[in-house]
Structures are given as C-alpha cells and as structure tokens.
C-alpha cells in the first residue's frame, strides 16, 4: 500500500502562472508498506539495476564514473554473496546519471538527472543533485527511511526541489502530483517484484550462482 502526500505548507507562487525564469518550490512525501523484511527491501532500494527497470519512464540510469556493475535479476542479487551485493548497490559519494520521461498535464517531458548519494547508512539514505533538460532546471534533495513493521517494513521517501524552466509554468501542484505518482508506481512495482522473489526464480538463483 502506498500513501502519497504532496506538501501544501510551502509558500505559494504569486497569482497566475509563473514566468519561465521563476522557480517553484515543491515538496513530496510518499510512504509505502512492504510485506517483506527490511533487509531485502534495503538492498532492492539501493540497486540501480532494479531501479532502472521499475522506475516509470526511466530509460537510462548508470554511475557517472563508468564501472562494472554485476548483472542479474533482483532474486539473484538477494541470493548472492555480500561482496557482489556491495559491488552492485550504490555507495556514498557516488554520482549517478539518469534519463526519465513523465507526463505533466498530459504533456510529455524528458529530464536529465545527475545525483550524488550523500548518505547510505541503514535505515536511511539521502541524495542531492540537479535536474535538467529542455523543459526544466532544478536543484533537489531527497531522503529515504525504512522502519520495521510487523510482517514487513515501512518506507518513507521525501523530496524537495526548486523547479524552474517551462515545467514550472504548469504549477506546483501539477509537478508535485507527477513526482508523487511516479514514486508511488515505483514502490508498487518494487513490492510486486519482491513478493515474487520466493518463487521458482529465486530457487534457481540460489541453486545456480552463475544464472542471471
């Protein structure tokens, strides 16, 4: 189950649509309860391969400094050794570049994302970076926190950004609702992927370490 809150306590822009040169402050909180133990959720949330596969509209996501990332499914990653998991998951100080598409008020936009992992220490993670593209420029910060729950865990993701460019003209609420929807869909997809990890795919991953 995903709970979405688009913050409404920030200062509102002046009446009317903002000029392209103006920036719009945005804040979004998305919460999701996983019926899965915290450890595999933490690994999955730290895995750029799984994030690229499941984040809606994401067509590219990779370390800015090229390095080899072990391939394979999430089930295989969770079944492998700690060294391999560490080689694939994100680390503090590392920068990532991504390309993400989304619809804002039925208008398709494509954004380039350049973020740094500023903190990754269970149960929390933090990132900061820049968002660019033909339609947007923004500076953003985000945090992610896991909390144990009976029968699973609860994840809270918070993000803030000052959004400029043509995207800002759509208004704060349109931007926040789009970001919240993308994040919520990602958590839903990740929950489904994790729920399926104990099936035949996981059994094969455990029995055959070379299987991807």
mmCIF file with all atom_site columns, N, CA and C in Angstrom, residues 55-124:
data_model
loop_
_atom_site.group_PDB
_atom_site.id
_atom_site.type_symbol
_atom_site.label_atom_id
_atom_site.label_alt_id
_atom_site.label_comp_id
_atom_site.label_asym_id
_atom_site.label_entity_id
_atom_site.label_seq_id
_atom_site.pdbx_PDB_ins_code
_atom_site.Cartn_x
_atom_site.Cartn_y
_atom_site.Cartn_z
_atom_site.occupancy
_atom_site.B_iso_or_equiv
_atom_site.pdbx_formal_charge
_atom_site.auth_seq_id
_atom_site.auth_comp_id
_atom_site.auth_asym_id
_atom_site.auth_atom_id
_atom_site.pdbx_PDB_model_num
ATOM 1   N N  . UNK A 1 55  ? 11.447 1.962   -12.317 1.00 0.00 ? 55  UNK A N  1
ATOM 2   C CA . UNK A 1 55  ? 11.035 3.358   -12.206 1.00 0.00 ? 55  UNK A CA 1
ATOM 3   C C  . UNK A 1 55  ? 10.335 3.778   -13.492 1.00 0.00 ? 55  UNK A C  1
ATOM 4   N N  . UNK A 1 56  ? 9.065  4.177   -13.417 1.00 0.00 ? 56  UNK A N  1
ATOM 5   C CA . UNK A 1 56  ? 8.326  4.526   -14.635 1.00 0.00 ? 56  UNK A CA 1
ATOM 6   C C  . UNK A 1 56  ? 9.032  5.615   -15.442 1.00 0.00 ? 56  UNK A C  1
ATOM 7   N N  . UNK A 1 57  ? 9.153  5.390   -16.720 1.00 0.00 ? 57  UNK A N  1
ATOM 8   C CA . UNK A 1 57  ? 9.733  6.387   -17.604 1.00 0.00 ? 57  UNK A CA 1
ATOM 9   C C  . UNK A 1 57  ? 11.248 6.439   -17.623 1.00 0.00 ? 57  UNK A C  1
ATOM 10  N N  . UNK A 1 58  ? 11.903 5.622   -16.808 1.00 0.00 ? 58  UNK A N  1
ATOM 11  C CA . UNK A 1 58  ? 13.364 5.646   -16.743 1.00 0.00 ? 58  UNK A CA 1
ATOM 12  C C  . UNK A 1 58  ? 13.936 4.849   -17.913 1.00 0.00 ? 58  UNK A C  1
ATOM 13  N N  . UNK A 1 59  ? 14.700 5.532   -18.769 1.00 0.00 ? 59  UNK A N  1
ATOM 14  C CA . UNK A 1 59  ? 15.301 4.870   -19.917 1.00 0.00 ? 59  UNK A CA 1
ATOM 15  C C  . UNK A 1 59  ? 16.799 4.677   -19.760 1.00 0.00 ? 59  UNK A C  1
ATOM 16  N N  . UNK A 1 60  ? 17.399 5.308   -18.761 1.00 0.00 ? 60  UNK A N  1
ATOM 17  C CA . UNK A 1 60  ? 18.828 5.146   -18.519 1.00 0.00 ? 60  UNK A CA 1
ATOM 18  C C  . UNK A 1 60  ? 19.126 5.509   -17.072 1.00 0.00 ? 60  UNK A C  1
ATOM 19  N N  . UNK A 1 61  ? 20.023 4.736   -16.457 1.00 0.00 ? 61  UNK A N  1
ATOM 20  C CA . UNK A 1 61  ? 20.480 5.015   -15.102 1.00 0.00 ? 61  UNK A CA 1
ATOM 21  C C  . UNK A 1 61  ? 21.804 4.276   -14.911 1.00 0.00 ? 61  UNK A C  1
ATOM 22  N N  . UNK A 1 62  ? 22.875 5.027   -14.653 1.00 0.00 ? 62  UNK A N  1
ATOM 23  C CA . UNK A 1 62  ? 24.185 4.409   -14.536 1.00 0.00 ? 62  UNK A CA 1
ATOM 24  C C  . UNK A 1 62  ? 25.112 5.325   -13.752 1.00 0.00 ? 62  UNK A C  1
ATOM 25  N N  . UNK A 1 63  ? 26.171 4.760   -13.179 1.00 0.00 ? 63  UNK A N  1
ATOM 26  C CA . UNK A 1 63  ? 27.149 5.605   -12.481 1.00 0.00 ? 63  UNK A CA 1
ATOM 27  C C  . UNK A 1 63  ? 27.772 6.606   -13.440 1.00 0.00 ? 63  UNK A C  1
ATOM 28  N N  . UNK A 1 64  ? 27.989 7.847   -12.962 1.00 0.00 ? 64  UNK A N  1
ATOM 29  C CA . UNK A 1 64  ? 28.618 8.861   -13.805 1.00 0.00 ? 64  UNK A CA 1
ATOM 30  C C  . UNK A 1 64  ? 30.042 8.452   -14.152 1.00 0.00 ? 64  UNK A C  1
ATOM 31  N N  . UNK A 1 65  ? 30.747 7.851   -13.198 1.00 0.00 ? 65  UNK A N  1
ATOM 32  C CA . UNK A 1 65  ? 32.074 7.298   -13.443 1.00 0.00 ? 65  UNK A CA 1
ATOM 33  C C  . UNK A 1 65  ? 31.884 5.832   -13.814 1.00 0.00 ? 65  UNK A C  1
ATOM 34  N N  . UNK A 1 66  ? 32.136 5.522   -15.072 1.00 0.00 ? 66  UNK A N  1
ATOM 35  C CA . UNK A 1 66  ? 31.855 4.173   -15.568 1.00 0.00 ? 66  UNK A CA 1
ATOM 36  C C  . UNK A 1 66  ? 32.547 3.106   -14.720 1.00 0.00 ? 66  UNK A C  1
ATOM 37  N N  . UNK A 1 67  ? 31.792 2.129   -14.304 1.00 0.00 ? 67  UNK A N  1
ATOM 38  C CA . UNK A 1 67  ? 32.334 0.984   -13.570 1.00 0.00 ? 67  UNK A CA 1
ATOM 39  C C  . UNK A 1 67  ? 31.471 -0.227  -13.879 1.00 0.00 ? 67  UNK A C  1
ATOM 40  N N  . UNK A 1 68  ? 32.041 -1.375  -13.690 1.00 0.00 ? 68  UNK A N  1
ATOM 41  C CA . UNK A 1 68  ? 31.311 -2.612  -13.940 1.00 0.00 ? 68  UNK A CA 1
ATOM 42  C C  . UNK A 1 68  ? 30.321 -2.867  -12.807 1.00 0.00 ? 68  UNK A C  1
ATOM 43  N N  . UNK A 1 69  ? 29.080 -3.096  -13.183 1.00 0.00 ? 69  UNK A N  1
ATOM 44  C CA . UNK A 1 69  ? 28.041 -3.434  -12.217 1.00 0.00 ? 69  UNK A CA 1
ATOM 45  C C  . UNK A 1 69  ? 27.596 -4.865  -12.483 1.00 0.00 ? 69  UNK A C  1
ATOM 46  N N  . UNK A 1 70  ? 27.657 -5.747  -11.486 1.00 0.00 ? 70  UNK A N  1
ATOM 47  C CA . UNK A 1 70  ? 27.216 -7.131  -11.700 1.00 0.00 ? 70  UNK A CA 1
ATOM 48  C C  . UNK A 1 70  ? 25.795 -7.180  -12.246 1.00 0.00 ? 70  UNK A C  1
ATOM 49  N N  . UNK A 1 71  ? 25.575 -7.998  -13.243 1.00 0.00 ? 71  UNK A N  1
ATOM 50  C CA . UNK A 1 71  ? 24.251 -8.126  -13.845 1.00 0.00 ? 71  UNK A CA 1
ATOM 51  C C  . UNK A 1 71  ? 23.434 -9.165  -13.097 1.00 0.00 ? 71  UNK A C  1
ATOM 52  N N  . UNK A 1 72  ? 22.206 -9.347  -13.531 1.00 0.00 ? 72  UNK A N  1
ATOM 53  C CA . UNK A 1 72  ? 21.361 -10.370 -12.926 1.00 0.00 ? 72  UNK A CA 1
ATOM 54  C C  . UNK A 1 72  ? 20.082 -9.805  -12.353 1.00 0.00 ? 72  UNK A C  1
ATOM 55  N N  . UNK A 1 73  ? 19.159 -10.695 -12.084 1.00 0.00 ? 73  UNK A N  1
ATOM 56  C CA . UNK A 1 73  ? 17.860 -10.305 -11.550 1.00 0.00 ? 73  UNK A CA 1
ATOM 57  C C  . UNK A 1 73  ? 17.976 -9.910  -10.083 1.00 0.00 ? 73  UNK A C  1
ATOM 58  N N  . UNK A 1 74  ? 16.915 -9.296  -9.568  1.00 0.00 ? 74  UNK A N  1
ATOM 59  C CA . UNK A 1 74  ? 16.882 -8.947  -8.150  1.00 0.00 ? 74  UNK A CA 1
ATOM 60  C C  . UNK A 1 74  ? 16.930 -10.207 -7.288  1.00 0.00 ? 74  UNK A C  1
ATOM 61  N N  . UNK A 1 75  ? 16.234 -11.257 -7.725  1.00 0.00 ? 75  UNK A N  1
ATOM 62  C CA . UNK A 1 75  ? 16.267 -12.516 -6.974  1.00 0.00 ? 75  UNK A CA 1
ATOM 63  C C  . UNK A 1 75  ? 17.689 -13.052 -6.888  1.00 0.00 ? 75  UNK A C  1
ATOM 64  N N  . UNK A 1 76  ? 18.408 -12.941 -7.987  1.00 0.00 ? 76  UNK A N  1
ATOM 65  C CA . UNK A 1 76  ? 19.801 -13.399 -7.992  1.00 0.00 ? 76  UNK A CA 1
ATOM 66  C C  . UNK A 1 76  ? 20.639 -12.534 -7.069  1.00 0.00 ? 76  UNK A C  1
ATOM 67  N N  . UNK A 1 77  ? 20.429 -11.219 -7.100  1.00 0.00 ? 77  UNK A N  1
ATOM 68  C CA . UNK A 1 77  ? 21.191 -10.311 -6.236  1.00 0.00 ? 77  UNK A CA 1
ATOM 69  C C  . UNK A 1 77  ? 20.967 -10.626 -4.763  1.00 0.00 ? 77  UNK A C  1
ATOM 70  N N  . UNK A 1 78  ? 19.727 -10.889 -4.388  1.00 0.00 ? 78  UNK A N  1
ATOM 71  C CA . UNK A 1 78  ? 19.404 -11.166 -2.985  1.00 0.00 ? 78  UNK A CA 1
ATOM 72  C C  . UNK A 1 78  ? 19.953 -12.518 -2.543  1.00 0.00 ? 78  UNK A C  1
ATOM 73  N N  . UNK A 1 79  ? 20.166 -13.420 -3.515  1.00 0.00 ? 79  UNK A N  1
ATOM 74  C CA . UNK A 1 79  ? 20.652 -14.751 -3.168  1.00 0.00 ? 79  UNK A CA 1
ATOM 75  C C  . UNK A 1 79  ? 22.169 -14.846 -3.194  1.00 0.00 ? 79  UNK A C  1
ATOM 76  N N  . UNK A 1 80  ? 22.835 -13.824 -3.715  1.00 0.00 ? 80  UNK A N  1
ATOM 77  C CA . UNK A 1 80  ? 24.277 -13.910 -3.885  1.00 0.00 ? 80  UNK A CA 1
ATOM 78  C C  . UNK A 1 80  ? 25.006 -13.478 -2.620  1.00 0.00 ? 80  UNK A C  1
ATOM 79  N N  . UNK A 1 81  ? 26.343 -13.413 -2.700  1.00 0.00 ? 81  UNK A N  1
ATOM 80  C CA . UNK A 1 81  ? 27.149 -13.072 -1.531  1.00 0.00 ? 81  UNK A CA 1
ATOM 81  C C  . UNK A 1 81  ? 27.189 -11.566 -1.304  1.00 0.00 ? 81  UNK A C  1
ATOM 82  N N  . UNK A 1 82  ? 27.617 -11.185 -0.086  1.00 0.00 ? 82  UNK A N  1
ATOM 83  C CA . UNK A 1 82  ? 27.638 -9.779  0.308   1.00 0.00 ? 82  UNK A CA 1
ATOM 84  C C  . UNK A 1 82  ? 28.560 -8.950  -0.580  1.00 0.00 ? 82  UNK A C  1
ATOM 85  N N  . UNK A 1 83  ? 29.673 -9.524  -1.013  1.00 0.00 ? 83  UNK A N  1
ATOM 86  C CA . UNK A 1 83  ? 30.628 -8.788  -1.844  1.00 0.00 ? 83  UNK A CA 1
ATOM 87  C C  . UNK A 1 83  ? 30.004 -8.376  -3.171  1.00 0.00 ? 83  UNK A C  1
ATOM 88  N N  . UNK A 1 84  ? 29.246 -9.299  -3.769  1.00 0.00 ? 84  UNK A N  1
ATOM 89  C CA . UNK A 1 84  ? 28.585 -8.988  -5.034  1.00 0.00 ? 84  UNK A CA 1
ATOM 90  C C  . UNK A 1 84  ? 27.500 -7.951  -4.837  1.00 0.00 ? 84  UNK A C  1
ATOM 91  N N  . UNK A 1 85  ? 26.738 -8.072  -3.745  1.00 0.00 ? 85  UNK A N  1
ATOM 92  C CA . UNK A 1 85  ? 25.710 -7.069  -3.464  1.00 0.00 ? 85  UNK A CA 1
ATOM 93  C C  . UNK A 1 85  ? 26.334 -5.690  -3.299  1.00 0.00 ? 85  UNK A C  1
ATOM 94  N N  . UNK A 1 86  ? 27.451 -5.618  -2.580  1.00 0.00 ? 86  UNK A N  1
ATOM 95  C CA . UNK A 1 86  ? 28.110 -4.329  -2.366  1.00 0.00 ? 86  UNK A CA 1
ATOM 96  C C  . UNK A 1 86  ? 28.629 -3.742  -3.676  1.00 0.00 ? 86  UNK A C  1
ATOM 97  N N  . UNK A 1 87  ? 29.054 -4.613  -4.588  1.00 0.00 ? 87  UNK A N  1
ATOM 98  C CA . UNK A 1 87  ? 29.579 -4.141  -5.861  1.00 0.00 ? 87  UNK A CA 1
ATOM 99  C C  . UNK A 1 87  ? 28.483 -3.576  -6.757  1.00 0.00 ? 87  UNK A C  1
ATOM 100 N N  . UNK A 1 88  ? 27.248 -3.989  -6.515  1.00 0.00 ? 88  UNK A N  1
ATOM 101 C CA . UNK A 1 88  ? 26.143 -3.533  -7.370  1.00 0.00 ? 88  UNK A CA 1
ATOM 102 C C  . UNK A 1 88  ? 25.356 -2.381  -6.758  1.00 0.00 ? 88  UNK A C  1
ATOM 103 N N  . UNK A 1 89  ? 25.240 -2.320  -5.462  1.00 0.00 ? 89  UNK A N  1
ATOM 104 C CA . UNK A 1 89  ? 24.426 -1.282  -4.843  1.00 0.00 ? 89  UNK A CA 1
ATOM 105 C C  . UNK A 1 89  ? 25.187 0.037   -4.760  1.00 0.00 ? 89  UNK A C  1
ATOM 106 N N  . UNK A 1 90  ? 24.427 1.110   -4.543  1.00 0.00 ? 90  UNK A N  1
ATOM 107 C CA . UNK A 1 90  ? 25.014 2.449   -4.520  1.00 0.00 ? 90  UNK A CA 1
ATOM 108 C C  . UNK A 1 90  ? 25.856 2.646   -3.266  1.00 0.00 ? 90  UNK A C  1
ATOM 109 N N  . UNK A 1 91  ? 26.821 3.569   -3.360  1.00 0.00 ? 91  UNK A N  1
ATOM 110 C CA . UNK A 1 91  ? 27.687 3.873   -2.227  1.00 0.00 ? 91  UNK A CA 1
ATOM 111 C C  . UNK A 1 91  ? 27.748 5.374   -2.029  1.00 0.00 ? 91  UNK A C  1
ATOM 112 N N  . UNK A 1 92  ? 27.929 5.839   -0.802  1.00 0.00 ? 92  UNK A N  1
ATOM 113 C CA . UNK A 1 92  ? 28.025 7.286   -0.538  1.00 0.00 ? 92  UNK A CA 1
ATOM 114 C C  . UNK A 1 92  ? 29.152 7.923   -1.342  1.00 0.00 ? 92  UNK A C  1
ATOM 115 N N  . UNK A 1 93  ? 28.874 9.094   -1.876  1.00 0.00 ? 93  UNK A N  1
ATOM 116 C CA . UNK A 1 93  ? 29.845 9.814   -2.671  1.00 0.00 ? 93  UNK A CA 1
ATOM 117 C C  . UNK A 1 93  ? 29.766 9.525   -4.157  1.00 0.00 ? 93  UNK A C  1
ATOM 118 N N  . UNK A 1 94  ? 29.081 8.464   -4.526  1.00 0.00 ? 94  UNK A N  1
ATOM 119 C CA . UNK A 1 94  ? 28.977 8.092   -5.932  1.00 0.00 ? 94  UNK A CA 1
ATOM 120 C C  . UNK A 1 94  ? 27.893 8.918   -6.617  1.00 0.00 ? 94  UNK A C  1
ATOM 121 N N  . UNK A 1 95  ? 28.159 9.300   -7.876  1.00 0.00 ? 95  UNK A N  1
ATOM 122 C CA . UNK A 1 95  ? 27.198 10.067  -8.658  1.00 0.00 ? 95  UNK A CA 1
ATOM 123 C C  . UNK A 1 95  ? 26.557 9.163   -9.716  1.00 0.00 ? 95  UNK A C  1
ATOM 124 N N  . UNK A 1 96  ? 25.290 9.431   -9.983  1.00 0.00 ? 96  UNK A N  1
ATOM 125 C CA . UNK A 1 96  ? 24.551 8.670   -10.979 1.00 0.00 ? 96  UNK A CA 1
ATOM 126 C C  . UNK A 1 96  ? 23.872 9.630   -11.949 1.00 0.00 ? 96  UNK A C  1
ATOM 127 N N  . UNK A 1 97  ? 23.793 9.186   -13.190 1.00 0.00 ? 97  UNK A N  1
ATOM 128 C CA . UNK A 1 97  ? 23.101 9.937   -14.221 1.00 0.00 ? 97  UNK A CA 1
ATOM 129 C C  . UNK A 1 97  ? 21.928 9.110   -14.729 1.00 0.00 ? 97  UNK A C  1
ATOM 130 N N  . UNK A 1 98  ? 20.804 9.788   -14.951 1.00 0.00 ? 98  UNK A N  1
ATOM 131 C CA . UNK A 1 98  ? 19.607 9.079   -15.408 1.00 0.00 ? 98  UNK A CA 1
ATOM 132 C C  . UNK A 1 98  ? 18.834 9.942   -16.390 1.00 0.00 ? 98  UNK A C  1
ATOM 133 N N  . UNK A 1 99  ? 18.016 9.285   -17.197 1.00 0.00 ? 99  UNK A N  1
ATOM 134 C CA . UNK A 1 99  ? 17.082 9.960   -18.087 1.00 0.00 ? 99  UNK A CA 1
ATOM 135 C C  . UNK A 1 99  ? 15.697 9.406   -17.781 1.00 0.00 ? 99  UNK A C  1
ATOM 136 N N  . UNK A 1 100 ? 14.765 10.312  -17.489 1.00 0.00 ? 100 UNK A N  1
ATOM 137 C CA . UNK A 1 100 ? 13.423 9.896   -17.077 1.00 0.00 ? 100 UNK A CA 1
ATOM 138 C C  . UNK A 1 100 ? 12.388 10.702  -17.853 1.00 0.00 ? 100 UNK A C  1
ATOM 139 N N  . UNK A 1 101 ? 11.378 10.026  -18.362 1.00 0.00 ? 101 UNK A N  1
ATOM 140 C CA . UNK A 1 101 ? 10.266 10.686  -19.031 1.00 0.00 ? 101 UNK A CA 1
ATOM 141 C C  . UNK A 1 101 ? 9.011  10.623  -18.179 1.00 0.00 ? 101 UNK A C  1
ATOM 142 N N  . UNK A 1 102 ? 8.196  11.653  -18.269 1.00 0.00 ? 102 UNK A N  1
ATOM 143 C CA . UNK A 1 102 ? 6.953  11.688  -17.496 1.00 0.00 ? 102 UNK A CA 1
ATOM 144 C C  . UNK A 1 102 ? 5.955  12.610  -18.198 1.00 0.00 ? 102 UNK A C  1
ATOM 145 N N  . UNK A 1 103 ? 4.691  12.428  -17.872 1.00 0.00 ? 103 UNK A N  1
ATOM 146 C CA . UNK A 1 103 ? 3.633  13.285  -18.410 1.00 0.00 ? 103 UNK A CA 1
ATOM 147 C C  . UNK A 1 103 ? 3.183  14.250  -17.326 1.00 0.00 ? 103 UNK A C  1
ATOM 148 N N  . UNK A 1 104 ? 3.247  15.524  -17.611 1.00 0.00 ? 104 UNK A N  1
ATOM 149 C CA . UNK A 1 104 ? 2.763  16.565  -16.713 1.00 0.00 ? 104 UNK A CA 1
ATOM 150 C C  . UNK A 1 104 ? 1.620  17.281  -17.410 1.00 0.00 ? 104 UNK A C  1
ATOM 151 N N  . UNK A 1 105 ? 0.430  17.158  -16.859 1.00 0.00 ? 105 UNK A N  1
ATOM 152 C CA . UNK A 1 105 ? -0.764 17.717  -17.502 1.00 0.00 ? 105 UNK A CA 1
ATOM 153 C C  . UNK A 1 105 ? -0.864 17.256  -18.957 1.00 0.00 ? 105 UNK A C  1
ATOM 154 N N  . UNK A 1 106 ? -0.614 15.975  -19.155 1.00 0.00 ? 106 UNK A N  1
ATOM 155 C CA . UNK A 1 106 ? -0.732 15.326  -20.457 1.00 0.00 ? 106 UNK A CA 1
ATOM 156 C C  . UNK A 1 106 ? 0.308  15.815  -21.463 1.00 0.00 ? 106 UNK A C  1
ATOM 157 N N  . UNK A 1 107 ? 1.330  16.483  -20.984 1.00 0.00 ? 107 UNK A N  1
ATOM 158 C CA . UNK A 1 107 ? 2.428  16.910  -21.850 1.00 0.00 ? 107 UNK A CA 1
ATOM 159 C C  . UNK A 1 107 ? 3.663  16.098  -21.486 1.00 0.00 ? 107 UNK A C  1
ATOM 160 N N  . UNK A 1 108 ? 4.246  15.423  -22.459 1.00 0.00 ? 108 UNK A N  1
ATOM 161 C CA . UNK A 1 108 ? 5.411  14.600  -22.188 1.00 0.00 ? 108 UNK A CA 1
ATOM 162 C C  . UNK A 1 108 ? 6.667  15.443  -22.017 1.00 0.00 ? 108 UNK A C  1
ATOM 163 N N  . UNK A 1 109 ? 7.416  15.186  -20.955 1.00 0.00 ? 109 UNK A N  1
ATOM 164 C CA . UNK A 1 109 ? 8.685  15.871  -20.722 1.00 0.00 ? 109 UNK A CA 1
ATOM 165 C C  . UNK A 1 109 ? 9.763  14.816  -20.454 1.00 0.00 ? 109 UNK A C  1
ATOM 166 N N  . UNK A 1 110 ? 10.979 15.139  -20.819 1.00 0.00 ? 110 UNK A N  1
ATOM 167 C CA . UNK A 1 110 ? 12.114 14.259  -20.553 1.00 0.00 ? 110 UNK A CA 1
ATOM 168 C C  . UNK A 1 110 ? 13.142 15.033  -19.749 1.00 0.00 ? 110 UNK A C  1
ATOM 169 N N  . UNK A 1 111 ? 13.598 14.440  -18.651 1.00 0.00 ? 111 UNK A N  1
ATOM 170 C CA . UNK A 1 111 ? 14.528 15.144  -17.781 1.00 0.00 ? 111 UNK A CA 1
ATOM 171 C C  . UNK A 1 111 ? 15.826 14.350  -17.643 1.00 0.00 ? 111 UNK A C  1
ATOM 172 N N  . UNK A 1 112 ? 16.909 15.094  -17.523 1.00 0.00 ? 112 UNK A N  1
ATOM 173 C CA . UNK A 1 112 ? 18.215 14.508  -17.253 1.00 0.00 ? 112 UNK A CA 1
ATOM 174 C C  . UNK A 1 112 ? 18.522 14.711  -15.776 1.00 0.00 ? 112 UNK A C  1
ATOM 175 N N  . UNK A 1 113 ? 18.896 13.653  -15.096 1.00 0.00 ? 113 UNK A N  1
ATOM 176 C CA . UNK A 1 113 ? 19.119 13.687  -13.656 1.00 0.00 ? 113 UNK A CA 1
ATOM 177 C C  . UNK A 1 113 ? 20.576 13.376  -13.355 1.00 0.00 ? 113 UNK A C  1
ATOM 178 N N  . UNK A 1 114 ? 21.183 14.199  -12.519 1.00 0.00 ? 114 UNK A N  1
ATOM 179 C CA . UNK A 1 114 ? 22.557 13.979  -12.067 1.00 0.00 ? 114 UNK A CA 1
ATOM 180 C C  . UNK A 1 114 ? 22.543 14.099  -10.547 1.00 0.00 ? 114 UNK A C  1
ATOM 181 N N  . UNK A 1 115 ? 22.660 12.962  -9.850  1.00 0.00 ? 115 UNK A N  1
ATOM 182 C CA . UNK A 1 115 ? 22.531 12.974  -8.390  1.00 0.00 ? 115 UNK A CA 1
ATOM 183 C C  . UNK A 1 115 ? 23.733 12.308  -7.741  1.00 0.00 ? 115 UNK A C  1
ATOM 184 N N  . UNK A 1 116 ? 23.982 12.708  -6.508  1.00 0.00 ? 116 UNK A N  1
ATOM 185 C CA . UNK A 1 116 ? 25.029 12.100  -5.696  1.00 0.00 ? 116 UNK A CA 1
ATOM 186 C C  . UNK A 1 116 ? 24.395 11.422  -4.497  1.00 0.00 ? 116 UNK A C  1
ATOM 187 N N  . UNK A 1 117 ? 24.892 10.248  -4.155  1.00 0.00 ? 117 UNK A N  1
ATOM 188 C CA . UNK A 1 117 ? 24.460 9.568   -2.935  1.00 0.00 ? 117 UNK A CA 1
ATOM 189 C C  . UNK A 1 117 ? 25.242 10.194  -1.786  1.00 0.00 ? 117 UNK A C  1
ATOM 190 N N  . UNK A 1 118 ? 24.568 10.989  -0.969  1.00 0.00 ? 118 UNK A N  1
ATOM 191 C CA . UNK A 1 118 ? 25.263 11.696  0.114   1.00 0.00 ? 118 UNK A CA 1
ATOM 192 C C  . UNK A 1 118 ? 25.276 10.902  1.413   1.00 0.00 ? 118 UNK A C  1
ATOM 193 N N  . UNK A 1 119 ? 24.379 9.935   1.523   1.00 0.00 ? 119 UNK A N  1
ATOM 194 C CA . UNK A 1 119 ? 24.320 9.113   2.740   1.00 0.00 ? 119 UNK A CA 1
ATOM 195 C C  . UNK A 1 119 ? 23.685 7.771   2.407   1.00 0.00 ? 119 UNK A C  1
ATOM 196 N N  . UNK A 1 120 ? 24.264 6.715   2.910   1.00 0.00 ? 120 UNK A N  1
ATOM 197 C CA . UNK A 1 120 ? 23.640 5.386   2.832   1.00 0.00 ? 120 UNK A CA 1
ATOM 198 C C  . UNK A 1 120 ? 24.104 4.603   4.044   1.00 0.00 ? 120 UNK A C  1
ATOM 199 N N  . UNK A 1 121 ? 23.308 4.664   5.076   1.00 0.00 ? 121 UNK A N  1
ATOM 200 C CA . UNK A 1 121 ? 23.606 4.000   6.336   1.00 0.00 ? 121 UNK A CA 1
ATOM 201 C C  . UNK A 1 121 ? 22.278 3.508   6.895   1.00 0.00 ? 121 UNK A C  1
ATOM 202 N N  . UNK A 1 122 ? 22.075 2.192   6.822   1.00 0.00 ? 122 UNK A N  1
ATOM 203 C CA . UNK A 1 122 ? 20.769 1.643   7.223   1.00 0.00 ? 122 UNK A CA 1
ATOM 204 C C  . UNK A 1 122 ? 20.343 2.203   8.586   1.00 0.00 ? 122 UNK A C  1
ATOM 205 N N  . UNK A 1 123 ? 19.099 2.700   8.705   1.00 0.00 ? 123 UNK A N  1
ATOM 206 C CA . UNK A 1 123 ? 17.980 2.559   7.768   1.00 0.00 ? 123 UNK A CA 1
ATOM 207 C C  . UNK A 1 123 ? 17.709 3.797   6.913   1.00 0.00 ? 123 UNK A C  1
ATOM 208 N N  . UNK A 1 124 ? 18.725 4.632   6.660   1.00 0.00 ? 124 UNK A N  1
ATOM 209 C CA . UNK A 1 124 ? 18.467 5.843   5.902   1.00 0.00 ? 124 UNK A CA 1
ATOM 210 C C  . UNK A 1 124 ? 19.381 6.034   4.717   1.00 0.00 ? 124 UNK A C  1
#
